[in-house]
Short mmCIF file of C-alpha atoms and ligand atoms in Angstrom, two decimals:
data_model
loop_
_atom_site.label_atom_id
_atom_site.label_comp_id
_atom_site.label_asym_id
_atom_site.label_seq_id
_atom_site.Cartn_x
_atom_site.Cartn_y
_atom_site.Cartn_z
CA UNK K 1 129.15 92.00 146.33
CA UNK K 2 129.80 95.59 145.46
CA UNK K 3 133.20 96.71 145.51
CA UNK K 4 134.85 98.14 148.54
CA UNK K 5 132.25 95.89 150.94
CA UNK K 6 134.58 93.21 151.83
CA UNK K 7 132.71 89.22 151.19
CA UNK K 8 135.56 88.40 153.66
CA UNK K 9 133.40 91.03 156.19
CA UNK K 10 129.81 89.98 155.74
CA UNK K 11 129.40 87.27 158.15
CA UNK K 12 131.67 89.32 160.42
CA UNK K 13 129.60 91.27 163.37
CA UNK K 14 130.63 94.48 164.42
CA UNK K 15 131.62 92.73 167.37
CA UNK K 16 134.47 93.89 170.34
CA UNK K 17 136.44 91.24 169.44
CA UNK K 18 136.77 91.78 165.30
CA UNK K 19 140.65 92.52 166.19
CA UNK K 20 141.51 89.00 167.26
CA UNK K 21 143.84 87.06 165.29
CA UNK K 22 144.36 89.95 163.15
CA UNK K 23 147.74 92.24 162.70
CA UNK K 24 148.98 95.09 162.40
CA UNK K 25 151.80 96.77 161.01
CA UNK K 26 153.08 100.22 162.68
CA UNK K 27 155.42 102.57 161.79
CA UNK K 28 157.14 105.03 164.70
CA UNK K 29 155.32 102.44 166.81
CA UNK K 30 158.42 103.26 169.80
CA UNK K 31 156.99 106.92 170.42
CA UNK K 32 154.06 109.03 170.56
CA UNK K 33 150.95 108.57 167.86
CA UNK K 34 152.37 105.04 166.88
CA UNK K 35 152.77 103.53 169.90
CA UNK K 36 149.81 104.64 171.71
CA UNK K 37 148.41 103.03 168.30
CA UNK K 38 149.78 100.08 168.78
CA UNK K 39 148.80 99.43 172.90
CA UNK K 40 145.12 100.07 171.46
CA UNK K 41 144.92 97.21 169.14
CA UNK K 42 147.01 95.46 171.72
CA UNK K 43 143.93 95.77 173.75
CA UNK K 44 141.55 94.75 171.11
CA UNK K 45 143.61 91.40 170.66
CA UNK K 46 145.12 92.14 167.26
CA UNK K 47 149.08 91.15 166.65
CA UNK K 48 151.21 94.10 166.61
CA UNK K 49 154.76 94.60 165.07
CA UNK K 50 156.27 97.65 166.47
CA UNK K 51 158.45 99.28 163.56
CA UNK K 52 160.56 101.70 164.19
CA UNK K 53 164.42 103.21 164.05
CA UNK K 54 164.84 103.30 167.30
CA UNK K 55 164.86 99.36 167.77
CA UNK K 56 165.03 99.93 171.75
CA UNK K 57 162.04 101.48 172.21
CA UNK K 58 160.55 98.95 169.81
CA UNK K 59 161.34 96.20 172.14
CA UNK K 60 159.88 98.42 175.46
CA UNK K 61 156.60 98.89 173.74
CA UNK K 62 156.48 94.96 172.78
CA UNK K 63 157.44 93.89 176.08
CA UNK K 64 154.61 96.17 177.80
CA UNK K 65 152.18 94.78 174.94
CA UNK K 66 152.98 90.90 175.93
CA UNK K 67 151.93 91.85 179.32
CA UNK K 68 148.27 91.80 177.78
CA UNK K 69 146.80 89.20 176.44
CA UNK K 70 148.65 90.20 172.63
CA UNK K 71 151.39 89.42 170.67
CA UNK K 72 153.88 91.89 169.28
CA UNK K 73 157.09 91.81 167.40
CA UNK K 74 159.41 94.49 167.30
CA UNK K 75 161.55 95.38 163.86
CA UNK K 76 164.29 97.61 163.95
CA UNK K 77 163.95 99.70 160.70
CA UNK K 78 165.08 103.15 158.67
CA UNK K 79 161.39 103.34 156.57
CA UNK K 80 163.41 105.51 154.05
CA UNK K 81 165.69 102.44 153.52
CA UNK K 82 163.66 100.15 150.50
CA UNK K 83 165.29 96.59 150.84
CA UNK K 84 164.98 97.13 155.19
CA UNK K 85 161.58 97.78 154.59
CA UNK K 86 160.98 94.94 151.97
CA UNK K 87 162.58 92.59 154.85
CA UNK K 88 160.51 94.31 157.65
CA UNK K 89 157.42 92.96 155.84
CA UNK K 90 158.57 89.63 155.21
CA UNK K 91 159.33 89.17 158.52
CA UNK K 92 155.68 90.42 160.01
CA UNK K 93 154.06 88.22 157.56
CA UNK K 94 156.28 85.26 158.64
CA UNK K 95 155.56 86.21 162.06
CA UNK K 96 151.69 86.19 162.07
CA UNK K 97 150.80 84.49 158.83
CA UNK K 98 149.71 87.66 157.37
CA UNK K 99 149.79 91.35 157.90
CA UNK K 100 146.08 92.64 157.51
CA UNK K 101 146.73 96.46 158.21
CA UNK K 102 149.58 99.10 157.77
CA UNK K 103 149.64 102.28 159.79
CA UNK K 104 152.23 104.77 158.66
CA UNK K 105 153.35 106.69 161.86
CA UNK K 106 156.80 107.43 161.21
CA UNK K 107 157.60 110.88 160.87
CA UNK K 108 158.82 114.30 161.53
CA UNK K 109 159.25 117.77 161.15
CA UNK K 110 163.13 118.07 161.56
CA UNK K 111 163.63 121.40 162.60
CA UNK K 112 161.27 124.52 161.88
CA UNK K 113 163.13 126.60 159.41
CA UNK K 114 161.85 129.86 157.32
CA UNK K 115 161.25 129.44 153.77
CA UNK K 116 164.53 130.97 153.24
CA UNK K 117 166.28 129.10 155.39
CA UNK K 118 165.40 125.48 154.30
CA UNK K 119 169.09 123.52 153.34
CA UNK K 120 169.44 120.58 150.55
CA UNK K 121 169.51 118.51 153.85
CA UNK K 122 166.47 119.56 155.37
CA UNK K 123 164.75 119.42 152.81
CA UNK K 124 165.80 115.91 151.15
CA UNK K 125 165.59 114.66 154.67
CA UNK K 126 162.10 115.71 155.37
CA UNK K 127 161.23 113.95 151.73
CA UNK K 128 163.00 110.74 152.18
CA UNK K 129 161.23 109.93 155.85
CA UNK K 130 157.71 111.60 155.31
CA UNK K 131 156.91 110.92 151.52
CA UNK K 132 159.81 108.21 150.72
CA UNK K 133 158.67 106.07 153.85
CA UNK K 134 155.33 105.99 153.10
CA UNK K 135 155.83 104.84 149.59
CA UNK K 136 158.66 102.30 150.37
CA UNK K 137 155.80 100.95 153.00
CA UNK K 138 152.53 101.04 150.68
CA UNK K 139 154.60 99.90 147.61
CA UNK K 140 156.00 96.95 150.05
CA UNK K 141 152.88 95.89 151.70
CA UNK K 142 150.59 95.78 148.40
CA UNK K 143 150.82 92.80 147.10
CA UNK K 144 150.73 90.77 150.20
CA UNK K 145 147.29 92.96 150.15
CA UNK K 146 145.97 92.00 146.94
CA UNK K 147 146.97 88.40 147.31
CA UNK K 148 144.71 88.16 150.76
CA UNK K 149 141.78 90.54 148.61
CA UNK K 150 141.95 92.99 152.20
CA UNK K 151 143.88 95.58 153.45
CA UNK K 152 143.52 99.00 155.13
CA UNK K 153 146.55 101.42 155.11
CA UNK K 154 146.21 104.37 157.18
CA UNK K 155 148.69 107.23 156.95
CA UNK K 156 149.37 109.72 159.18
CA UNK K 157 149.71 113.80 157.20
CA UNK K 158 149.08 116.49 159.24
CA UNK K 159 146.73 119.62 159.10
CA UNK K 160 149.72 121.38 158.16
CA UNK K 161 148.97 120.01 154.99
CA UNK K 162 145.74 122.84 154.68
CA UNK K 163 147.88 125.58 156.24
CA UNK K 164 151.01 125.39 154.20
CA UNK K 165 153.05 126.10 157.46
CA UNK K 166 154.40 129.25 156.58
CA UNK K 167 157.24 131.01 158.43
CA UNK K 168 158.23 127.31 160.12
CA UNK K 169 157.68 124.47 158.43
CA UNK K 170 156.71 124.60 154.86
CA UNK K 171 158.94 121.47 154.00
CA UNK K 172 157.23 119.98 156.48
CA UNK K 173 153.75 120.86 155.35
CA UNK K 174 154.08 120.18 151.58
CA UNK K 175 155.41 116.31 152.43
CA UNK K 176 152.01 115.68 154.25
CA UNK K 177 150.33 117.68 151.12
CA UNK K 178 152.02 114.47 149.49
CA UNK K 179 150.95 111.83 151.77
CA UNK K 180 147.09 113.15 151.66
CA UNK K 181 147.50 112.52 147.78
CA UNK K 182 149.88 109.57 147.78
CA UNK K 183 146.65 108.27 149.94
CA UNK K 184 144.17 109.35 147.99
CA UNK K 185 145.84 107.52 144.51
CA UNK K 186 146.46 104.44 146.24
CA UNK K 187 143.08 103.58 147.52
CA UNK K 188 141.38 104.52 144.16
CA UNK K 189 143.60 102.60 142.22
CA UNK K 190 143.92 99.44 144.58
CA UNK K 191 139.50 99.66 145.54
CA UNK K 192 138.89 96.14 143.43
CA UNK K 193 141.39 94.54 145.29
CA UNK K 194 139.07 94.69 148.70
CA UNK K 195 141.93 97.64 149.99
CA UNK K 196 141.31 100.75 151.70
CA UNK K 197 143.78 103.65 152.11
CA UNK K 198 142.76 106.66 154.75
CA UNK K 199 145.15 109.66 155.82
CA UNK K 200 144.58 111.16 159.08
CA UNK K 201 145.03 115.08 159.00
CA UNK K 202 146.18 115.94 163.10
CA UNK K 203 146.03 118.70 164.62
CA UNK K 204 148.84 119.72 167.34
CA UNK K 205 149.27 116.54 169.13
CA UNK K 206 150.66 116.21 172.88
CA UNK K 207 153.92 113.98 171.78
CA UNK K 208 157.71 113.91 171.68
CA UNK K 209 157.12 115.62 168.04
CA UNK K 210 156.14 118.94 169.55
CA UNK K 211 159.60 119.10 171.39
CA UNK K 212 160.81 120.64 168.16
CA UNK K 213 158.52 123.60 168.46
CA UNK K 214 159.61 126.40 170.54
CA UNK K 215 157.35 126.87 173.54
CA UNK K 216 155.87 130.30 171.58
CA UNK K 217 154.99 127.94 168.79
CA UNK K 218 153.15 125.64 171.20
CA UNK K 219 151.46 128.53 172.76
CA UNK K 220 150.43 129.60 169.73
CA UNK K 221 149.15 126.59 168.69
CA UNK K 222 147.07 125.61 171.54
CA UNK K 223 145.83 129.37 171.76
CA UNK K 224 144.65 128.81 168.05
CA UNK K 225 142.56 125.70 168.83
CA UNK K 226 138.90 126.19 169.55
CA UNK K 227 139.39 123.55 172.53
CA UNK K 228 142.48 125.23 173.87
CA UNK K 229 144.61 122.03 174.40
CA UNK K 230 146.74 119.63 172.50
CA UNK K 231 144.86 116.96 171.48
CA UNK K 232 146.64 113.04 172.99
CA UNK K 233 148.30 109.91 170.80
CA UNK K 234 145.36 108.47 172.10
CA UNK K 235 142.84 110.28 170.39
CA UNK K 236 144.58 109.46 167.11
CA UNK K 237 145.04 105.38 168.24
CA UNK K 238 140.69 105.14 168.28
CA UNK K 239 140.76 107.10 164.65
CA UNK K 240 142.66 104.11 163.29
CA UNK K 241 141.05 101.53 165.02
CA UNK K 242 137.82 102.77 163.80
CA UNK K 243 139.17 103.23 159.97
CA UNK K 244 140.75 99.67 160.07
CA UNK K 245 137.34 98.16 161.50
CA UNK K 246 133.74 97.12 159.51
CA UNK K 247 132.70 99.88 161.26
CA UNK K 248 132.63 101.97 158.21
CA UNK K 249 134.51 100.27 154.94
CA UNK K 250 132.39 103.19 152.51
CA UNK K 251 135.59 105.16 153.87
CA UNK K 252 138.57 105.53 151.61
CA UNK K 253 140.92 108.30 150.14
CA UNK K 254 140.27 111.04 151.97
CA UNK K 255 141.78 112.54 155.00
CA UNK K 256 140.56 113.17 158.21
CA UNK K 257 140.81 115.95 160.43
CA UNK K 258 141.16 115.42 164.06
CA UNK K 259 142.18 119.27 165.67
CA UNK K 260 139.87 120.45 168.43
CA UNK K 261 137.94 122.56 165.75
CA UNK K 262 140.71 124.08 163.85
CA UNK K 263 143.01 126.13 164.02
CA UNK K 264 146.86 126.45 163.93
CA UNK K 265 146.78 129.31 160.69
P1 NAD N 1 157.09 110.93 167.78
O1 NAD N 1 158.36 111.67 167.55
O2 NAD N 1 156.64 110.67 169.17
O3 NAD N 1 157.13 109.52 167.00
C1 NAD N 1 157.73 109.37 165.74
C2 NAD N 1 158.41 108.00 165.70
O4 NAD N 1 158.92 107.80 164.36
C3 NAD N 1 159.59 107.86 166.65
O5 NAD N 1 159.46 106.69 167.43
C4 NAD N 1 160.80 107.79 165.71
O6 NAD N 1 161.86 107.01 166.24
C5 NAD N 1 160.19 107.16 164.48
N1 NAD N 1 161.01 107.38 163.29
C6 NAD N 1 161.66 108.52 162.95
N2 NAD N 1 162.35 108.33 161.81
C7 NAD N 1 162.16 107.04 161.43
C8 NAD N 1 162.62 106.26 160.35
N3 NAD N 1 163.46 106.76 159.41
N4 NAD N 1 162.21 104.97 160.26
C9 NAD N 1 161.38 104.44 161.20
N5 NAD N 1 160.92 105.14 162.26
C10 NAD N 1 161.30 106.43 162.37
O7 NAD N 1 156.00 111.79 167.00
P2 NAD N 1 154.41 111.61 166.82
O8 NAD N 1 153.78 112.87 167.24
O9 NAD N 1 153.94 110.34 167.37
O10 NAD N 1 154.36 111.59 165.23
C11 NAD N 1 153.75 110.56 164.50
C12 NAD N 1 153.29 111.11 163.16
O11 NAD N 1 152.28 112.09 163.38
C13 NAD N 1 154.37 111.78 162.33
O12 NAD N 1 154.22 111.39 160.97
C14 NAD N 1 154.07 113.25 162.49
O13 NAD N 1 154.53 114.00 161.38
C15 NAD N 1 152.57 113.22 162.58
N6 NAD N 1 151.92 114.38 163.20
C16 NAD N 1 152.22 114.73 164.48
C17 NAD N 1 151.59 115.82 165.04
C18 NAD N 1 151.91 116.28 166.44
O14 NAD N 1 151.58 117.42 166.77
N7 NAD N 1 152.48 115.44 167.27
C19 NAD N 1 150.64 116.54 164.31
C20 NAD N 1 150.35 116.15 163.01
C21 NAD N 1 150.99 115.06 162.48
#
């Protein structure tokens, strides 16, 4: 079998119902990107466990997904916290027997701040949730990963990442720069072991996130994409359903851009 086709895969049809009996973890899965995330593999009959700090929100979006025909969990966790996170994967594996996927959605760009203006706290914080978090996660999940020879990790950067976000959110920009390479290591090194690591670059996407951006910086931003909206959580959700599938398992490292065409300078 050559490497990065998984044996586990071959007799598996590119069917509507590859999801079922399979699970996911997500990160941020209370809000925005994440949880839309998490009601689409709902739909497609996977097991979801709905990480995120805000543990009430975790429980809404597991209570809406029992409604379907899925099973959730919700964890209440601080991603930047190691030994939380080392429990938080214990306890999906225990859950479901297994935790197949790992979608790092957690994440933020604190406030917008000049170059200048960037504090010790803005900047460590920025760090510990959008590089820190994704580590504590990948370094967590791995092993559980090689032991089952599959995995797919996908983590969310941010197109930021190509722009450098100068004048607002530079800090910002240069921790996805990090996740895009953290990605890129991760699924080179780990590619024997049947895993596959994706980032996903966004564009400006239609979420609680944006609520941090004055409504100039929104304006701006829309006005700079080619389709002249925001793009939806949604949008992103299919991305990662599509990564985690067969559909395509040739696909590792890199990141993808999903931005209406471009855009935000
Ligand atoms: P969101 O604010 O709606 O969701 C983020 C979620 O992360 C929230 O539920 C929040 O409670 C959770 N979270 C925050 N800190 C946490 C922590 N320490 N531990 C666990 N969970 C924590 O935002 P979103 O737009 O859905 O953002 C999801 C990801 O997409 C983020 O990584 C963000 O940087 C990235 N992104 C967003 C956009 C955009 O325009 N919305 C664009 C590019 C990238």
């Amino acid at each position: 079998v050559p490497v990065g086709y998984n044996e586990r895969n071959t007799n598996m049809p590119k069917t509507p119902d590859f999801f079922q009996n399979r699970t996911i973890l997500i990160t941020g899965g209370a809000s925005g990107i994440g949880r839309a995330t998490a009601e689409i593999f709902a739909r497609e009959g996977a097991n979801v466990i709905v990480a995120d700090i805000d543990g009430n929100g975790a429980n809404t979006v597991v209570e809406s997904i029992r409604q379907t025909n899925s099973d959730a969990k919700a964890v209440a966790v601080d991603v930047t916290d190691r030994p939380a996170v080392d429990d938080m994967i214990a306890a999906g594996i225990e859950a479901f027997g297994g935790i197949d996927y790992l979608f790092n959605s957690a994440g933020s760009a604190g406030r917008r701040s000049s170059f200048l203006e960037i504090d010790a706290d803005l900047w460590r914080q920025t760090y510990a949730l959008n590089v820190d978090g994704v580590f504590n996660t990948m370094q967590s999940i791995l092993p559980h990963m090689m032991e089952n020879r599959y995995g797919v990790i996908v983590n969310i950067a941010s197109m930021a990442h190509r722009r450098g976000g100068a004048g607002h959110s530079t800090h910002y920009a240069s921790s996805k720069g990090a996740v895009v390479t953290l990605t890129m290591g991760v699924a080179r090194e780990f590619v024997e072991h049947g895993i596959r690591a994706v980032s996903i670059s966004p564009g400006p996407i239609d979420t609680a996130f944006q609520s941090t951006s004055s409504p100039e910086l929104k304006q701006s931003m829309t006005d700079d994409v080619p389709m002249k909206r925001m793009g939806t959580p949604q949008e992103i959700g299919e991305m990662v359903l599509f990564i985690c599938s067969d559909a395509c398992e040739f696909m590792t490292a890199d990141t993808v851009y999903i931005n209406g065409g471009g855009g935000f300078r």
